[in-house]
Coordinates of C-alpha atoms in Angstrom, one line a residue:
X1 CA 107.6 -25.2 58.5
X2 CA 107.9 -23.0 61.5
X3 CA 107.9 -20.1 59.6
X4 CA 104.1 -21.4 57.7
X5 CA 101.8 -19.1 60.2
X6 CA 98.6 -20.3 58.9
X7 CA 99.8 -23.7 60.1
X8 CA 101.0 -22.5 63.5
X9 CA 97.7 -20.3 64.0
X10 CA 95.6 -23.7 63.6
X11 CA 97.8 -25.8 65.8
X12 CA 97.1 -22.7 68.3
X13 CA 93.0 -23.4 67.7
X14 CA 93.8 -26.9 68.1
X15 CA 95.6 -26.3 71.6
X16 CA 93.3 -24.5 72.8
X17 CA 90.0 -26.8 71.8
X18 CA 92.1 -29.4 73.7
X19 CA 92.5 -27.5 76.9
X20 CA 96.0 -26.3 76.5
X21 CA 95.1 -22.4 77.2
X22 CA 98.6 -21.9 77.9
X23 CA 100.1 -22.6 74.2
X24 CA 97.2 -22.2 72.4
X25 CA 96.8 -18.6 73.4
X26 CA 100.3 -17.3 72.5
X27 CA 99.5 -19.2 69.5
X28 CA 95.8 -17.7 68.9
X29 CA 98.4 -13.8 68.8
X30 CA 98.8 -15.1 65.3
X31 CA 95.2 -13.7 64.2
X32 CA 96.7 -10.6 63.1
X33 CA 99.3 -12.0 60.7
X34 CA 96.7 -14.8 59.0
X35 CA 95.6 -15.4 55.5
X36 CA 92.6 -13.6 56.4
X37 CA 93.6 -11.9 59.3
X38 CA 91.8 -9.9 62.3
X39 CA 91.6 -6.0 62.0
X40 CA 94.3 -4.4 64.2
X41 CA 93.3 -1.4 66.1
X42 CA 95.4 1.4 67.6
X43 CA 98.1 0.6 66.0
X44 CA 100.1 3.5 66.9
X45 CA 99.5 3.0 70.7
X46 CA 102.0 0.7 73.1
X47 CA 100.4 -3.1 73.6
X48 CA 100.2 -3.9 77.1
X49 CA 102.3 -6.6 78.7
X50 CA 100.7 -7.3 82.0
X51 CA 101.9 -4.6 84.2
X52 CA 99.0 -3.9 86.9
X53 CA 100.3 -0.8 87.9
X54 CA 98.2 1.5 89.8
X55 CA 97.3 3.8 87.9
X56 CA 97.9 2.8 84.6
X57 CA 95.8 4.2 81.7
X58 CA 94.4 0.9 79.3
X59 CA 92.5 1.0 76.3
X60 CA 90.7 -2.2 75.6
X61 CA 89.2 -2.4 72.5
X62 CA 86.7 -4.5 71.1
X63 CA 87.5 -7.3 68.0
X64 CA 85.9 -10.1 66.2
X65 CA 82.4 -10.7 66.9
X66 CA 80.4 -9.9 69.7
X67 CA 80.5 -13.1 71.3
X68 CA 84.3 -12.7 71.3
X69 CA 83.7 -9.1 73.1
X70 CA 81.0 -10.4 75.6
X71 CA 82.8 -13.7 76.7
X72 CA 85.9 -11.7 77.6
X73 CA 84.4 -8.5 79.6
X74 CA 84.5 -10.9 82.7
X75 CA 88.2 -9.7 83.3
X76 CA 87.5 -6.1 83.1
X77 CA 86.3 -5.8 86.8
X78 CA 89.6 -7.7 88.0
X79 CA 91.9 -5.1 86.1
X80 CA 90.0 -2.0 87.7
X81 CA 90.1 -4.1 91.7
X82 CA 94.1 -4.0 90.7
X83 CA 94.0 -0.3 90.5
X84 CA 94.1 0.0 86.4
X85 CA 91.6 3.2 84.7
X86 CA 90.0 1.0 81.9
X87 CA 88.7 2.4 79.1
X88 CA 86.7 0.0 76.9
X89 CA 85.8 0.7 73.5
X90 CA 83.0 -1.5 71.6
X91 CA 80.5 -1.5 68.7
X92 CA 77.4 0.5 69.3
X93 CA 75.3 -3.0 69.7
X94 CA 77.3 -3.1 72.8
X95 CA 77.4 -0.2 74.2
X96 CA 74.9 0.6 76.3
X97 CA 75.3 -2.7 77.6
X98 CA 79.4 -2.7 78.8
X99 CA 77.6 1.2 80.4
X100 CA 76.9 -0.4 83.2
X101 CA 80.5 -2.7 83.7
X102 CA 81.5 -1.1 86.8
X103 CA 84.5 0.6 87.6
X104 CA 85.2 1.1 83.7
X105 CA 84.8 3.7 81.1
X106 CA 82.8 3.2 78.2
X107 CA 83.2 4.5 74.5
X108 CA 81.8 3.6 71.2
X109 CA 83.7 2.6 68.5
X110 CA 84.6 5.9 66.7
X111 CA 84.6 8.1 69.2
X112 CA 88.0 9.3 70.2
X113 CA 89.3 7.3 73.1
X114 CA 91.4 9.6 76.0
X115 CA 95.0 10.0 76.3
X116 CA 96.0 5.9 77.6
X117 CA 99.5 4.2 78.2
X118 CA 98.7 1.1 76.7
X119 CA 95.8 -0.8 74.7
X120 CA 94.8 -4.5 74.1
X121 CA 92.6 -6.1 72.1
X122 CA 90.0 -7.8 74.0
X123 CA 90.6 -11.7 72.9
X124 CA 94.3 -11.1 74.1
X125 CA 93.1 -10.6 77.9
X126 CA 93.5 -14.1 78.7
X127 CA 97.0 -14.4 77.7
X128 CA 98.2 -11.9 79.4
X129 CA 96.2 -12.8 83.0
X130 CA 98.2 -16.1 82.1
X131 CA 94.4 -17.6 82.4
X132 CA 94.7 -21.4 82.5
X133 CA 92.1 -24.4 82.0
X134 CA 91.7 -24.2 86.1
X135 CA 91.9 -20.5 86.7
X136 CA 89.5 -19.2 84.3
X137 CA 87.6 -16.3 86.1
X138 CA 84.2 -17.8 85.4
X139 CA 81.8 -16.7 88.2
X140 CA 78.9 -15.4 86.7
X141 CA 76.7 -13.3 86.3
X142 CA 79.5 -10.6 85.4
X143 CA 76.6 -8.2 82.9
X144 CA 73.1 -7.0 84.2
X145 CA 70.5 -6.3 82.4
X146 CA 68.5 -2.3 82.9
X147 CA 66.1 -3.2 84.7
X148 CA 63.1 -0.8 83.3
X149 CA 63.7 -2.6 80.3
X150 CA 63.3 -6.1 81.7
X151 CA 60.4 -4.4 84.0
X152 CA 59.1 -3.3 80.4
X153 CA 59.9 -6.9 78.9
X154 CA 57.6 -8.6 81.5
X155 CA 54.8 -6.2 81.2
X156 CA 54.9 -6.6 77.5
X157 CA 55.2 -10.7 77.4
X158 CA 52.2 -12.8 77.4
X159 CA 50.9 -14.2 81.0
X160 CA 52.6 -17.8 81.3
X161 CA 51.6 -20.9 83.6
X162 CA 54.8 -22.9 82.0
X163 CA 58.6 -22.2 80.8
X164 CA 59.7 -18.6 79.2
X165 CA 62.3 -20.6 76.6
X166 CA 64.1 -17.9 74.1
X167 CA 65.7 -19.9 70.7
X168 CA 68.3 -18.6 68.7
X169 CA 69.2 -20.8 65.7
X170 CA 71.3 -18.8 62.9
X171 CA 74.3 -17.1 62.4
X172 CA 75.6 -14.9 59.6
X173 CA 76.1 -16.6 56.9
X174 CA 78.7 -14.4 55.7
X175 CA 80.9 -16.3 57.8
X176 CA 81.5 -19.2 56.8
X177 CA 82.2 -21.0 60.1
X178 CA 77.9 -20.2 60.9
X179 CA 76.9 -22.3 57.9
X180 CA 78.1 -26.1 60.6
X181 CA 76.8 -24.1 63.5
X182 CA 73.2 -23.2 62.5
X183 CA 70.3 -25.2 63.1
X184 CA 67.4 -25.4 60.2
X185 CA 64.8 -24.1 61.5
X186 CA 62.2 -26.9 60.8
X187 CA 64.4 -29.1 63.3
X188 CA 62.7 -27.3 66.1
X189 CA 59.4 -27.8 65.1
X190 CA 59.3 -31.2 67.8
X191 CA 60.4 -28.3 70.7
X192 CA 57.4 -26.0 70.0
X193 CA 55.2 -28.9 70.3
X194 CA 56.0 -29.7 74.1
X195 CA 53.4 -28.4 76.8
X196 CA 53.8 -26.3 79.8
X197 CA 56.3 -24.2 77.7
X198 CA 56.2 -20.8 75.4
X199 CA 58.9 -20.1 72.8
X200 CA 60.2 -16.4 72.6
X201 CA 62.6 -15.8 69.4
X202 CA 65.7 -14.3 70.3
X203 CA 67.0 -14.7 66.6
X204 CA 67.5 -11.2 64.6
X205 CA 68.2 -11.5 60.9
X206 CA 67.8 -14.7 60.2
X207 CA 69.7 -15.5 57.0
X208 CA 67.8 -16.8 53.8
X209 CA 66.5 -20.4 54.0
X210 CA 66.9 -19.6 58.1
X211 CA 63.6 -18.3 58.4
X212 CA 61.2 -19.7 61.3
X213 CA 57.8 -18.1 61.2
X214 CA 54.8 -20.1 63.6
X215 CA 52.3 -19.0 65.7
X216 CA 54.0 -20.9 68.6
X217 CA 56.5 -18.8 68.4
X218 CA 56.6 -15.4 69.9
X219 CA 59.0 -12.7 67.6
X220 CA 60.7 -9.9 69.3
X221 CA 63.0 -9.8 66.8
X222 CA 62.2 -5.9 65.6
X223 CA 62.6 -5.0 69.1
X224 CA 65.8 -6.2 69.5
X225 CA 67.9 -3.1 68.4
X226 CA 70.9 -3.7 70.6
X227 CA 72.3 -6.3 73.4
X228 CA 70.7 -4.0 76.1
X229 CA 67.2 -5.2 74.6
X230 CA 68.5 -8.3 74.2
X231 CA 70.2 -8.7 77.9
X232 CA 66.6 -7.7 79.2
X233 CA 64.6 -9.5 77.2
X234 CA 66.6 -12.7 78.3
X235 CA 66.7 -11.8 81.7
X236 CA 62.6 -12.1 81.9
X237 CA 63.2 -16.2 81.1
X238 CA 63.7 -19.1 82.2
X239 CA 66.2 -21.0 79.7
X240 CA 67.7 -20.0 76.3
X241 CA 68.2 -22.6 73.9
X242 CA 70.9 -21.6 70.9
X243 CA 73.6 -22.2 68.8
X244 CA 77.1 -20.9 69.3
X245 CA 75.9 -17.2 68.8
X246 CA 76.7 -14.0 70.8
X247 CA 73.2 -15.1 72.3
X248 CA 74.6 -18.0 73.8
X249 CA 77.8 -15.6 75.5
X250 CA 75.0 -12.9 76.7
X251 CA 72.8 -15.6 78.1
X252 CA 76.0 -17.0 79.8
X253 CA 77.6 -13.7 81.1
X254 CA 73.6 -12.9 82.7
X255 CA 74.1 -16.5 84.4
X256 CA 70.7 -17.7 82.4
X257 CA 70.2 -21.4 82.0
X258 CA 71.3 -22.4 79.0
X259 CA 71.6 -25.2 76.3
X260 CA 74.0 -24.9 73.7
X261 CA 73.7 -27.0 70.4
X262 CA 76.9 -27.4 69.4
X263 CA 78.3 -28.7 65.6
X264 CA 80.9 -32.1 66.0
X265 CA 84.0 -29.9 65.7
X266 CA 82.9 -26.9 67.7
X267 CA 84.9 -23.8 68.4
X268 CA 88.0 -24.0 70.3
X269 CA 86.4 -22.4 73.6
X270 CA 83.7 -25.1 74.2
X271 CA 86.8 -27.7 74.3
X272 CA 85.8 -31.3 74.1
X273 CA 83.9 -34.2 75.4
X274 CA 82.4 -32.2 78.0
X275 CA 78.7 -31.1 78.7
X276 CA 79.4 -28.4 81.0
X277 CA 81.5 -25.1 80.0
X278 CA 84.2 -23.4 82.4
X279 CA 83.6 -20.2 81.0
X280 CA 79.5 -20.6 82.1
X281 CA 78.3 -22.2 84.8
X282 CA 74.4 -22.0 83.5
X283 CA 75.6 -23.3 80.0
X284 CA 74.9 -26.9 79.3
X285 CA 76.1 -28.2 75.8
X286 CA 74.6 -30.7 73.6
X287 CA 77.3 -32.0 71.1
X288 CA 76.7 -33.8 67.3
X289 CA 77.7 -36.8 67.4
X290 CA 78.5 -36.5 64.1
X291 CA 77.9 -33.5 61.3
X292 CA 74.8 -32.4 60.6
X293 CA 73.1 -34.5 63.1
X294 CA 70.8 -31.9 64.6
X295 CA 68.2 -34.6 65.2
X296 CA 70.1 -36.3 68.2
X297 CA 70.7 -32.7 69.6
X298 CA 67.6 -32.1 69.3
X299 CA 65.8 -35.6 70.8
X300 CA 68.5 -35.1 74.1
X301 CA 66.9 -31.6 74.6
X302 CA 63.9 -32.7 74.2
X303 CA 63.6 -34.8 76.7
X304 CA 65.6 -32.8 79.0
X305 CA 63.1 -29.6 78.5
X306 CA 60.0 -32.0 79.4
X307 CA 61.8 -32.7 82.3
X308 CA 62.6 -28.7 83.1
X309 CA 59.0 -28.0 81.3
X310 CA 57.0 -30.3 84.7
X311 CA 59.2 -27.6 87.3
X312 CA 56.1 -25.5 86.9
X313 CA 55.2 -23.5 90.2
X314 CA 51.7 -25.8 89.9
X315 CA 53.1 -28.9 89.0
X316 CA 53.5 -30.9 92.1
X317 CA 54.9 -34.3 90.2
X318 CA 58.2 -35.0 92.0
X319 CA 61.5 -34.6 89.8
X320 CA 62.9 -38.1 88.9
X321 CA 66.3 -38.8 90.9
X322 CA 68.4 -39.0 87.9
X323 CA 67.1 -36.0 86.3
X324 CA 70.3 -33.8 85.1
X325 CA 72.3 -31.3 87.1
X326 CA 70.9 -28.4 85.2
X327 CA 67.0 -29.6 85.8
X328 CA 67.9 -29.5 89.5
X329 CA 69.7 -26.4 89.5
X330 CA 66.9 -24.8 87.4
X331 CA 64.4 -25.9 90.3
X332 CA 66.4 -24.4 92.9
X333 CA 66.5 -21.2 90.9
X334 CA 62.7 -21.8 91.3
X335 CA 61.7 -22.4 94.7
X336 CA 64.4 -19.6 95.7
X337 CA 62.4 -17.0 93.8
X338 CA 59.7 -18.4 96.1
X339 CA 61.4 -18.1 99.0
X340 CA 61.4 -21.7 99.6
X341 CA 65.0 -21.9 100.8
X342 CA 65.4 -25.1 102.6
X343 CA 63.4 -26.9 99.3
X344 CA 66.1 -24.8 97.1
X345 CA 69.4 -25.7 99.1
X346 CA 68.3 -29.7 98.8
X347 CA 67.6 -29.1 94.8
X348 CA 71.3 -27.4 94.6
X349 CA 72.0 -30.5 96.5
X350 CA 70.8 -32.7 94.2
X351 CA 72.5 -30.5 91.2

C-alpha cells in the first residue's frame, strides 16, 4: 500500500543500503512519521529547501545518535564557502568538538538558538545537496582534535615500540539494532595476544555482559567525558578497530585508520559487498559472512594487524607485495611522519 509508511520508510533503508542515495533519501524524510519515529525539532521554524543564498540564516540541528551528527558535519564547511551563517546546534558530548568546525556557530542543545530563516535536521543534509553514490563530499579529515589535549594524551600514554590500536566493541543496548552489531568481548581476546602492539579502550559504558577487563588492555574509559577527549585520545594512534559506533564516525571524520567490524545486514550507509566506505577514506570494513560470525571477522583482522603490527619504525622486514591497501597506506602514513618522502610516495603507490 502506498499509503503503509512503515513499508515505504524500509524500502527507503533498502535503497539506500543498495547505493540508490537518490530514492532512498527522499524516502529516509519518512523518520518523522514512523512507528517509532525520530524527534522533530523546531518545529515552528521554516525547513530549508536548498536555497544557498548569501546570507541566509540556517539552523542545523542535531538528531539521532551521534554517529548520525558526526558523519554529516562534513557538509557544514561547504554551506558556509556558499555564503550561508550556519548555526549548529548539538548535544553537549559534541559540543566542544563541532567548536572548532570553522566558519560555523556553535550551540548546545538547550540553549536558545538566534533569530534564523530556516533550519534542518542534520541527516536531511544530503538530500538536499542532492548527494549521490559518486558525489559524496568525503575528503577527510573534516574534525581536529585540541591539540593540548592530544599533547596531554601522549604524555599520559605508556612509552610504545609497536602499534597504538584503540577497540570499541559495544553499543547501547537500549537500541535494539546494537544487540547484531556488538562484538563479545572475549572474541578479542586472539587480538590482545599479537606482539608489537598495545590495546587502548576507547569503549565507555559497556553494557552488562559487554564487559572487557585485562591487563593487556589499557582503560581510558573514565576519562572519556566527551568526543573532544575522545577525538584526542584517538588522534595519538595508529588504528581504531570498532563496531558501527559513533567511534567508528569520529575515527573516520579525524581520517584515522580504521577497521570496521560490521554485522551481515549492516546499516544502510556502509552499502554492500564493499571493503572500502565512500564516506571514509581511512575506514576499511570487515563484513559477517553470516550472523553472528564474529570469528571470521575477527581471523581477517587478525592477520591483517600482524601484517600492520611488523610496520614498526625498527622493524626492517619488507612488507609482502600483496599485503592490503590499507597496510600500505598505513606505512606511508609512517615513513611521512619520518620524513621519508620518496619511501612514503612508493608505499601510497603500492596502496
Amino acid at each position: 500500500s502506498p499509503d503503509c509508511i512503515e513499508a515505504r520508510f524500509n524500502l527507503a533503508c533498502l535503497q539506500l543500503l543498495q547505493g540508490n542515495l537518490p530514492d532512498g533519501l527522499n524516502g529516509y524524510e519518512l523518520r518523522f512519521s514512523t512507528n517509532d519515529p525520530v524527534t522533530a525539532r523546531h518545529s515552528t521554524t521554516p525547513l530549508w529547501d536548498g536555497n544557498s543564498k548569501a546570507g541566509l540564516r540556517l539552523l542545523i540541528h542535531a538528531e539521532q545518535g551521534y554517529g548520525d551528527t558526526l558523519q554529516m558535519l562534513r557538509y557544514l564547511p561547504i554551506l558556509a564557502d556558499k555564503g550561508l551563517e550556519i548555526t549548529l546546534e548539538v548535544p553537549a558530548p559534541l559540543y566542544r568538538l563541532c567548536c572548532r568546525i570553522d566558519s560555523i556557530h556553535c550551540i548546545q542543545r538547550g540553549t536558545p538558538p538566534p533569530d534564523v530563516d530556516y533550519r534542518l535536521p542534520i541527516m536531511s543534509l544530503p538530500r538536499v545537496m542532492k548527494t549521490t553514490l559518486s558525489s559524496i563530499p568525503g575528503t577527510t579529515p573534516y574534525l581536529t582534535p585540541d591539540p593540548e589535549l592530544v599533547r596531554q594524551w601522549r604524555h599520559r600514554l605508556p612509552e610504545t615500540h609497536g602499534l597504538r590500536v584503540g577497540l570499541a566493541w559495544a553499543g547501547r543496548m537500549d537500541l535494539p539494532v546494537n544487540r547484531k552489531r556488538s562484538c563479545p568481548p572475549a572474541q578479542l581476546s586472539p587480538l590482545l595476544a599479537i606482539e608489537r602492539a598495545s590495546f587502548i579502550s576507547l569503549q565507555v559504558a559497556a553494557p552488562d555482559g559487554f564487559q572487557l577487563s585485562d591487563p593487556r588492555l589499557l582503560d581510558c574509559s573514565s576519562d572519556l567525558t566527551d568526543f573532544d577527549q575522545t577525538a584526542a585520545l584517538i588522534a595519538t594512534l595508529d588504528l581504531v578497530i570498532t563496531i558501527d559506533s559513533a567511534v567508528a564516525h569520529l575515527a573516520g571524520a579525524l581520517g584515522i585508520p580504521t577497521w570496521l567490524m560490521l554485522p551481515t545486514v549492516p546499516d544502510w550507509r556502509w552499502l554492500l559487498e564493499r571493503d572500502d566506505s565512500p564516506w571514509y577514506p581511512a575506514v576499511q570494513l570487515f563484513r559477517q559472512p553470516a550472523p553472528g560470525a564474529w570469528e571470521t571477522v575477527i581471523d581477517r583482522i587478525l592477520i591483517e594487524l600482524r601484517n600492520l603490527a611488523m610496520l614498526r619504525p625498527q622493524i626492517t622486514s619488507p612488507i609482502r607485495k600483496n599485503a592490503s591497501p590499507h597496510v600500505w597506506y598505513r606505512l606511508g602514513n609512517i615513513q611521512t611522519n619520518q620524513g621519508r618522502n620518496e619511501a612514503a610516495v612508493d608505499s601510497y603507490r603500492q596502496a
